CSV table of C-alpha atoms in Angstrom, one decimal:
chain,number,residue,atom,x,y,z
A,1,MET,CA,-126.4,139.2,-7.2
A,2,ILE,CA,-125.4,139.8,-3.5
A,3,PRO,CA,-126.8,143.2,-2.3
A,4,SER,CA,-124.1,145.8,-1.7
A,5,SER,CA,-125.1,146.0,2.0
A,6,SER,CA,-124.3,142.3,2.4
A,7,ALA,CA,-121.1,142.7,0.5
A,8,ALA,CA,-119.9,145.5,2.9
A,9,ARG,CA,-120.9,143.5,6.0
A,10,ALA,CA,-119.1,140.4,4.6
A,11,THR,CA,-115.9,142.4,4.5
A,12,ASP,CA,-116.2,143.2,8.2
A,13,VAL,CA,-117.3,139.8,9.4
A,14,LEU,CA,-115.2,137.4,7.4
A,15,VAL,CA,-111.9,139.3,7.5
A,16,ARG,CA,-111.3,138.6,11.2
A,17,PRO,CA,-108.5,136.2,12.0
A,18,VAL,CA,-109.1,133.2,14.1
A,19,SER,CA,-106.7,130.9,16.1
A,20,LEU,CA,-106.7,127.1,16.1
A,21,GLY,CA,-103.9,125.9,18.4
A,22,SER,CA,-100.7,127.4,17.2
A,23,LEU,CA,-102.2,128.4,13.9
A,24,THR,CA,-103.7,131.9,13.2
A,25,VAL,CA,-105.9,131.8,10.2
A,26,ARG,CA,-106.0,135.1,8.4
A,27,ASN,CA,-109.8,135.1,7.8
A,28,ARG,CA,-112.9,133.1,8.4
A,29,ILE,CA,-112.9,131.3,5.0
A,30,ALA,CA,-111.8,127.7,4.6
A,31,MET,CA,-111.7,125.6,1.4
A,32,ALA,CA,-113.8,122.5,2.0
A,33,PRO,CA,-112.1,119.1,1.1
A,34,MET,CA,-113.3,117.8,-2.2
A,35,THR,CA,-112.1,114.5,-3.6
A,36,ARG,CA,-110.3,114.7,-6.9
A,37,GLU,CA,-108.5,111.9,-8.9
A,38,PHE,CA,-105.7,114.0,-10.3
A,39,SER,CA,-102.8,112.2,-8.5
A,40,PRO,CA,-101.7,109.2,-10.6
A,41,GLY,CA,-100.2,106.6,-8.4
A,42,GLY,CA,-101.3,108.6,-5.4
A,43,VAL,CA,-98.6,111.2,-5.8
A,44,PRO,CA,-99.7,114.9,-6.0
A,45,GLY,CA,-97.8,116.8,-8.7
A,46,ALA,CA,-97.2,120.4,-9.6
A,47,ASP,CA,-100.8,120.7,-10.9
A,48,VAL,CA,-102.2,119.8,-7.5
A,49,ALA,CA,-99.9,122.4,-5.9
A,50,GLU,CA,-101.1,125.0,-8.4
A,51,TYR,CA,-104.8,124.1,-7.8
A,52,TYR,CA,-104.5,124.8,-4.0
A,53,ALA,CA,-102.2,127.7,-4.3
A,54,ARG,CA,-104.6,129.4,-6.7
A,55,ARG,CA,-107.4,129.3,-4.0
A,56,ALA,CA,-105.0,130.6,-1.4
A,57,ALA,CA,-103.9,133.4,-3.6
A,58,GLY,CA,-107.6,134.1,-4.1
A,59,GLY,CA,-108.0,134.9,-0.5
A,60,VAL,CA,-108.9,131.6,1.3
A,61,GLY,CA,-107.5,131.6,4.8
A,62,LEU,CA,-107.4,127.8,5.4
A,63,ILE,CA,-107.1,125.1,2.8
A,64,ILE,CA,-108.4,121.7,3.8
A,65,SER,CA,-107.0,119.2,1.3
A,66,GLU,CA,-109.0,116.6,-0.5
A,67,GLY,CA,-109.1,113.3,1.4
A,68,THR,CA,-105.7,111.6,1.3
A,69,TYR,CA,-105.2,107.9,2.2
A,70,VAL,CA,-103.3,106.9,5.4
A,71,GLY,CA,-100.7,104.1,5.2
A,72,HIS,CA,-102.9,101.1,5.6
A,73,ALA,CA,-103.5,98.6,2.8
A,74,SER,CA,-107.3,98.8,3.0
A,75,ALA,CA,-107.4,102.6,3.4
A,76,GLY,CA,-108.2,103.5,-0.3
A,77,THR,CA,-110.3,102.6,-3.3
A,78,SER,CA,-108.5,104.5,-6.1
A,79,ASP,CA,-104.9,104.8,-7.4
A,80,ARG,CA,-105.6,108.4,-8.5
A,81,VAL,CA,-106.6,109.7,-5.1
A,82,PRO,CA,-103.5,111.0,-3.3
A,83,ARG,CA,-102.0,109.1,-0.3
A,84,PHE,CA,-100.2,110.6,2.7
A,85,HIS,CA,-97.4,108.0,3.1
A,86,GLY,CA,-94.4,107.1,1.0
A,87,GLU,CA,-91.4,109.3,0.1
A,88,ASP,CA,-92.8,110.2,-3.3
A,89,ALA,CA,-96.2,111.2,-2.1
A,90,LEU,CA,-94.9,113.1,0.9
A,91,ALA,CA,-92.4,115.0,-1.3
A,92,GLY,CA,-95.4,116.0,-3.5
A,93,TRP,CA,-97.4,117.1,-0.5
A,94,ALA,CA,-94.4,119.2,0.8
A,95,GLY,CA,-94.5,121.0,-2.5
A,96,VAL,CA,-98.2,121.6,-2.1
A,97,ALA,CA,-97.8,123.1,1.4
A,98,ASP,CA,-95.0,125.3,0.2
A,99,ALA,CA,-97.0,126.6,-2.7
A,100,VAL,CA,-100.0,127.4,-0.5
A,101,HIS,CA,-97.8,129.2,2.1
A,102,ARG,CA,-96.1,131.3,-0.7
A,103,ALA,CA,-99.6,132.3,-1.8
A,104,GLY,CA,-100.4,133.5,1.8
A,105,GLY,CA,-102.6,130.7,3.0
A,106,ALA,CA,-102.5,127.9,5.6
A,107,ILE,CA,-103.1,124.2,4.8
A,108,VAL,CA,-104.0,121.0,6.5
A,109,PRO,CA,-104.3,117.5,4.9
A,110,GLN,CA,-107.4,115.5,5.4
A,111,LEU,CA,-106.3,112.0,6.6
A,112,TRP,CA,-108.7,109.3,5.4
A,113,HIS,CA,-109.5,105.6,5.6
A,114,VAL,CA,-112.6,104.5,3.6
A,115,GLY,CA,-113.2,101.3,5.5
A,116,MET,CA,-116.3,99.5,4.1
A,117,ALA,CA,-116.6,102.1,1.3
A,118,ARG,CA,-113.7,100.4,-0.4
A,119,ALA,CA,-114.6,98.5,-3.6
A,120,VAL,CA,-113.6,94.8,-3.7
A,121,GLY,CA,-110.4,94.4,-5.7
A,122,ALA,CA,-109.9,98.2,-6.2
A,123,PRO,CA,-106.5,99.8,-6.3
A,124,PRO,CA,-104.1,101.0,-4.8
A,125,VAL,CA,-103.8,97.5,-3.1
A,126,PRO,CA,-106.3,95.2,-5.0
A,127,GLU,CA,-105.8,92.2,-2.7
A,128,ALA,CA,-106.5,94.2,0.5
A,129,PRO,CA,-109.8,93.3,2.2
A,130,ARG,CA,-112.7,95.6,2.9
A,131,VAL,CA,-112.7,96.1,6.6
A,132,GLY,CA,-114.9,97.8,9.1
A,133,PRO,CA,-116.0,97.7,12.7
A,134,SER,CA,-118.4,94.8,12.0
A,135,GLY,CA,-117.9,94.2,8.3
A,136,VAL,CA,-121.3,95.7,7.6
A,137,PRO,CA,-121.6,97.7,4.4
A,138,LEU,CA,-123.5,101.0,4.1
A,139,ASP,CA,-125.4,99.7,1.1
A,140,ASP,CA,-126.4,96.3,-0.3
A,141,SER,CA,-122.9,95.4,-1.3
A,142,GLU,CA,-121.2,92.3,0.0
A,143,PRO,CA,-120.0,92.1,3.7
A,144,GLY,CA,-116.4,92.7,4.6
A,145,ARG,CA,-114.1,91.6,7.4
A,146,THR,CA,-114.6,92.6,11.0
A,147,MET,CA,-111.5,94.4,12.3
A,148,THR,CA,-109.5,92.6,14.9
A,149,ARG,CA,-107.6,94.3,17.7
A,150,ALA,CA,-104.4,94.1,15.6
A,151,ASP,CA,-106.3,95.8,12.7
A,152,LEU,CA,-107.4,98.6,15.0
A,153,ASP,CA,-103.8,99.2,16.3
A,154,GLU,CA,-102.5,99.3,12.7
A,155,VAL,CA,-105.0,101.9,11.6
A,156,ILE,CA,-104.5,104.0,14.7
A,157,SER,CA,-100.7,103.9,14.0
A,158,ALA,CA,-101.3,104.8,10.4
A,159,PHE,CA,-103.2,107.9,11.3
A,160,ALA,CA,-100.6,108.9,13.9
A,161,ALA,CA,-97.8,108.5,11.3
A,162,GLY,CA,-99.8,110.7,8.9
A,163,ALA,CA,-100.1,113.4,11.6
A,164,ALA,CA,-96.3,113.3,12.2
A,165,ALA,CA,-95.6,113.4,8.5
A,166,ALA,CA,-97.9,116.5,8.1
A,167,GLU,CA,-96.0,118.4,10.8
A,168,ALA,CA,-92.6,117.3,9.4
A,169,ASN,CA,-93.5,118.4,5.9
A,170,GLY,CA,-94.6,121.9,6.7
A,171,PHE,CA,-98.4,121.6,7.1
A,172,ASP,CA,-100.2,123.8,9.6
A,173,GLY,CA,-102.3,121.0,11.2
A,174,ILE,CA,-104.4,118.0,10.2
A,175,GLU,CA,-108.0,117.1,9.6
A,176,LEU,CA,-109.2,113.6,10.5
A,177,HIS,CA,-112.1,112.4,8.2
A,178,GLY,CA,-114.7,111.1,10.6
A,179,ALA,CA,-117.7,111.9,8.4
A,180,HIS,CA,-119.9,110.6,5.6
A,181,GLY,CA,-119.9,106.9,6.5
A,182,TYR,CA,-116.1,106.2,6.1
A,183,LEU,CA,-114.1,104.1,8.5
A,184,ILE,CA,-114.0,106.4,11.6
A,185,ASP,CA,-117.7,107.2,11.1
A,186,GLN,CA,-118.6,103.6,10.7
A,187,PHE,CA,-117.5,103.1,14.3
A,188,LEU,CA,-119.5,106.0,15.4
A,189,TRP,CA,-122.7,104.9,13.7
A,190,ALA,CA,-124.8,102.1,15.4
A,191,HIS,CA,-125.9,100.8,12.0
A,192,THR,CA,-122.4,99.8,10.9
A,193,ASN,CA,-120.9,99.2,14.4
A,194,ARG,CA,-122.4,96.1,16.0
A,195,ARG,CA,-119.4,95.1,18.1
A,196,THR,CA,-119.9,93.7,21.5
A,197,ASP,CA,-116.4,94.6,22.8
A,198,ALA,CA,-115.1,97.9,24.2
A,199,TYR,CA,-115.5,99.5,20.7
A,200,GLY,CA,-119.2,98.9,20.3
A,201,GLY,CA,-122.4,99.3,22.3
A,202,ASP,CA,-123.4,102.8,23.5
A,203,ALA,CA,-122.4,106.1,22.0
A,204,VAL,CA,-119.4,106.5,24.2
A,205,SER,CA,-118.0,103.0,23.4
A,206,ARG,CA,-118.6,103.6,19.7
A,207,THR,CA,-116.5,106.7,20.0
A,208,ARG,CA,-113.5,104.9,21.6
A,209,PHE,CA,-111.8,104.1,18.2
A,210,ALA,CA,-112.0,107.7,17.0
A,211,ALA,CA,-110.8,109.0,20.4
A,212,GLU,CA,-107.8,106.7,20.3
A,213,ILE,CA,-106.9,107.9,16.8
A,214,VAL,CA,-107.1,111.5,18.0
A,215,ALA,CA,-105.0,110.8,21.1
A,216,ALA,CA,-102.4,108.9,19.0
A,217,CYS,CA,-102.2,111.8,16.6
A,218,ARG,CA,-101.9,114.3,19.5
A,219,ARG,CA,-99.0,112.3,20.9
A,220,ALA,CA,-97.3,112.3,17.5
A,221,VAL,CA,-97.2,116.1,17.0
A,222,ALA,CA,-96.5,119.2,19.1
A,223,PRO,CA,-99.1,120.0,21.8
A,224,ASP,CA,-100.4,123.0,20.0
A,225,PHE,CA,-100.4,121.5,16.4
A,226,PRO,CA,-104.0,121.8,15.4
A,227,ILE,CA,-106.2,118.7,15.0
A,228,ILE,CA,-109.5,119.1,13.2
A,229,PHE,CA,-112.1,116.4,13.3
A,230,ARG,CA,-114.7,116.3,10.4
A,231,MET,CA,-118.0,114.8,11.4
A,232,SER,CA,-121.5,114.5,10.0
A,233,GLN,CA,-124.9,113.0,10.8
A,234,TRP,CA,-125.6,112.0,7.1
A,235,LYS,CA,-123.8,109.3,5.2
A,236,MET,CA,-123.1,108.9,1.5
A,237,GLY,CA,-126.4,107.5,0.1
A,238,ASP,CA,-128.3,108.0,3.4
A,239,TYR,CA,-129.1,111.6,4.0
A,240,ARG,CA,-131.5,110.7,6.8
A,241,ALA,CA,-128.9,108.9,8.9
A,242,ARG,CA,-128.1,110.4,12.3
A,243,LEU,CA,-125.5,109.8,15.0
A,244,ALA,CA,-127.5,111.8,17.5
A,245,GLU,CA,-131.2,112.7,17.8
A,246,THR,CA,-130.7,115.1,20.7
A,247,PRO,CA,-128.0,117.5,21.9
A,248,GLN,CA,-127.3,115.1,24.8
A,249,GLU,CA,-126.6,112.3,22.4
A,250,LEU,CA,-124.3,114.5,20.3
A,251,GLU,CA,-122.4,115.5,23.4
A,252,ALA,CA,-121.8,111.9,24.2
A,253,VAL,CA,-120.0,111.5,20.9
A,254,LEU,CA,-118.1,114.8,20.9
A,255,ASP,CA,-116.9,115.0,24.5
A,256,PRO,CA,-114.4,112.1,24.3
A,257,LEU,CA,-113.0,113.5,21.1
A,258,ALA,CA,-112.5,116.9,22.6
A,259,GLU,CA,-110.9,115.4,25.6
A,260,ALA,CA,-108.6,113.3,23.4
A,261,GLY,CA,-107.2,116.4,21.8
A,262,VAL,CA,-109.5,117.8,19.0
A,263,ASP,CA,-109.0,121.6,18.6
A,264,ALA,CA,-111.9,122.1,16.1
A,265,PHE,CA,-114.9,120.2,14.8
A,266,HIS,CA,-115.7,120.5,11.1
A,267,CYS,CA,-119.4,119.8,10.9
A,268,SER,CA,-120.6,118.7,7.5
A,269,THR,CA,-124.2,119.4,6.6
A,270,ARG,CA,-125.9,119.7,3.2
A,271,ARG,CA,-127.4,123.1,4.0
A,272,TYR,CA,-125.7,125.2,6.7
A,273,TRP,CA,-128.8,127.3,7.5
A,274,LEU,CA,-130.9,124.3,8.7
A,275,PRO,CA,-131.3,123.8,12.5
A,276,GLU,CA,-130.0,120.5,13.8
A,277,PHE,CA,-132.4,119.9,16.6
A,278,ASP,CA,-135.9,121.0,17.4
A,279,GLY,CA,-136.3,124.0,19.6
A,280,SER,CA,-133.1,125.9,18.5
A,281,ASP,CA,-131.9,127.6,15.4
A,282,LEU,CA,-128.3,126.3,15.9
A,283,ASN,CA,-126.9,124.3,13.1
A,284,LEU,CA,-124.6,121.3,13.7
A,285,ALA,CA,-121.5,123.4,14.0
A,286,GLY,CA,-123.3,125.7,16.4
A,287,TRP,CA,-124.3,122.8,18.7
A,288,ALA,CA,-120.7,121.3,18.5
A,289,LYS,CA,-119.3,124.6,19.7
A,290,LYS,CA,-121.9,125.1,22.4
A,291,LEU,CA,-121.4,121.5,23.8
A,292,THR,CA,-117.6,121.3,23.7
A,293,GLY,CA,-116.3,124.8,23.8
A,294,ARG,CA,-114.1,124.0,20.8
A,295,ALA,CA,-113.8,126.0,17.6
A,296,THR,CA,-116.1,124.8,14.8
A,297,ILE,CA,-116.2,125.0,11.0
A,298,SER,CA,-119.6,125.1,9.3
A,299,VAL,CA,-120.2,123.9,5.7
A,300,GLY,CA,-123.1,123.3,3.4
A,301,SER,CA,-124.1,125.0,0.1
A,302,VAL,CA,-122.5,128.3,1.1
A,303,GLY,CA,-123.1,131.0,-1.5
A,304,LEU,CA,-125.1,128.8,-3.8
A,305,ASP,CA,-128.8,128.4,-4.5
A,306,ASN,CA,-129.0,124.6,-5.1
A,307,GLU,CA,-127.4,121.4,-4.0
A,308,PHE,CA,-124.4,119.5,-5.4
A,309,LEU,CA,-126.3,116.7,-7.0
A,310,LYS,CA,-128.4,119.2,-9.0
A,311,THR,CA,-125.3,120.1,-10.9
A,312,PHE,CA,-124.9,116.5,-12.1
A,313,GLN,CA,-128.4,116.8,-13.4
A,314,GLY,CA,-127.4,119.8,-15.6
A,315,GLN,CA,-128.8,122.5,-13.3
A,316,GLU,CA,-126.3,125.4,-12.8
A,317,SER,CA,-126.0,127.0,-9.4
A,318,GLY,CA,-126.8,130.6,-9.0
A,319,VAL,CA,-125.0,133.0,-6.6
A,320,ALA,CA,-127.0,133.2,-3.3
A,321,ASP,CA,-126.7,136.0,-0.7
A,322,ILE,CA,-124.9,135.1,2.5
A,323,ASP,CA,-126.8,137.3,5.0
A,324,GLY,CA,-127.8,134.3,7.1
A,325,LEU,CA,-124.3,133.1,7.2
A,326,LEU,CA,-123.0,136.5,8.3
A,327,ASP,CA,-125.7,136.6,11.0
A,328,ARG,CA,-124.5,133.4,12.5
A,329,LEU,CA,-120.8,134.4,12.3
A,330,GLU,CA,-121.6,137.7,14.0
A,331,ARG,CA,-123.1,136.0,16.9
A,332,ASP,CA,-120.1,133.5,17.0
A,333,GLU,CA,-122.3,130.4,16.4
A,334,PHE,CA,-119.3,128.9,14.7
A,335,ASP,CA,-115.8,130.2,13.8
A,336,LEU,CA,-115.1,129.4,10.2
A,337,VAL,CA,-117.1,128.6,7.1
A,338,ALA,CA,-115.9,126.1,4.6
A,339,VAL,CA,-116.7,126.7,0.9
A,340,GLY,CA,-116.6,124.0,-1.7
A,341,ARG,CA,-118.4,124.3,-5.0
A,342,ALA,CA,-118.3,128.1,-5.1
A,343,LEU,CA,-114.5,127.9,-5.0
A,344,LEU,CA,-114.4,125.4,-7.8
A,345,GLY,CA,-116.5,127.7,-10.0
A,346,ASP,CA,-114.6,130.8,-8.9
A,347,PRO,CA,-111.1,130.4,-7.4
A,348,GLU,CA,-111.2,134.1,-6.5
A,349,TRP,CA,-114.5,133.7,-4.6
A,350,ALA,CA,-112.9,134.6,-1.3
A,351,THR,CA,-111.1,137.8,-2.3
A,352,LYS,CA,-114.2,139.0,-4.3
A,353,ILE,CA,-116.4,138.5,-1.2
A,354,LEU,CA,-113.8,140.1,1.1
A,355,ASN,CA,-113.4,143.1,-1.1
A,356,GLY,CA,-117.0,143.7,-2.0
A,357,ARG,CA,-116.6,142.6,-5.6
A,358,THR,CA,-119.7,140.4,-5.5
A,359,ASP,CA,-120.9,141.5,-8.9
A,360,GLU,CA,-117.9,139.7,-10.3
A,361,LEU,CA,-118.7,136.3,-8.8
A,362,THR,CA,-118.8,133.3,-11.2
A,363,PRO,CA,-121.6,130.8,-10.6
A,364,PHE,CA,-120.8,127.1,-10.2
A,365,GLY,CA,-121.9,125.0,-13.2
A,366,THR,CA,-121.2,121.8,-15.0
A,367,GLU,CA,-117.9,123.2,-16.4
A,368,ALA,CA,-116.5,123.5,-12.9
A,369,LEU,CA,-117.0,119.8,-12.3
A,370,ALA,CA,-114.0,119.3,-14.5
A,371,ARG,CA,-111.9,120.9,-11.8
A,372,LEU,CA,-113.2,118.3,-9.3
A,373,HIS,CA,-113.1,115.1,-11.4
């Protein structure tokens, strides 16, 4: 149960609008991107539109879609994850955007390339190779192919085409998936990027590929069309991984991205309340905002009292108070908060929080996983 005093404060703090480029988000609550495999053939249908529209109608200000594959043969690893290319898929996504707008929300697609996370022989293009900056996997799986200059250009063009398609099909911006050990992040991370050309070496050089993607997307859309960049220190299967050990190292990664045209950084952490570096209470989103001056989105177990993996072990999440979150928002440590599992368990989580109906919140449990997978 969230105390009534917290509920009243949440209404004041979270209801404030915020601007990202040309977009004004009606409140400080975003829906975090969560991979689902409910798009056969990569085409989102009416059920996907209903899924997102229900959260927008439930008070979410900004919907960030599940990851959606860009138009490159090696981008994906499932034929049920949606793609963001091809007339059929884009028509489906236009329907999603329209449904979210009619429900009062804003929406951006998350554009995604999995890189070395692709399974060998997996759909949607079974014959496509696994590719990465150096062909180095994140785990003990077999190596892949090191990307050539032509490969880099093709992927950059695919992201830019996705950005242009988002604007043409009524979306309010885009998010680039540069987190969790997928392709863009594989370039950022020294463990998977062992190149000796201009795209490898020090932190600034490892950021070059990501910055060129951002710049290409910026050229493909209107100057004030929002570009969000999702980043993380941790990787899938390696929670101890870090891009930066100090604020100065983090600044070396983020500055080229901000200069290339990023409007907001979406900083993925497992627990939003943990400080990122010694000597400061700022979390990762707080540091990103301080270092770049750009808007930031924080995420990580918001409103819940355990972690995602605990749910797979049969442990239901309880409803946790959000006083610490409100403290950080009141002092403008970051600008928005992304909510994931809590919105799966309760599509009306946002409107209940914003209207003081916290006694009606539904916990996230194993039943809610059916809405994700």
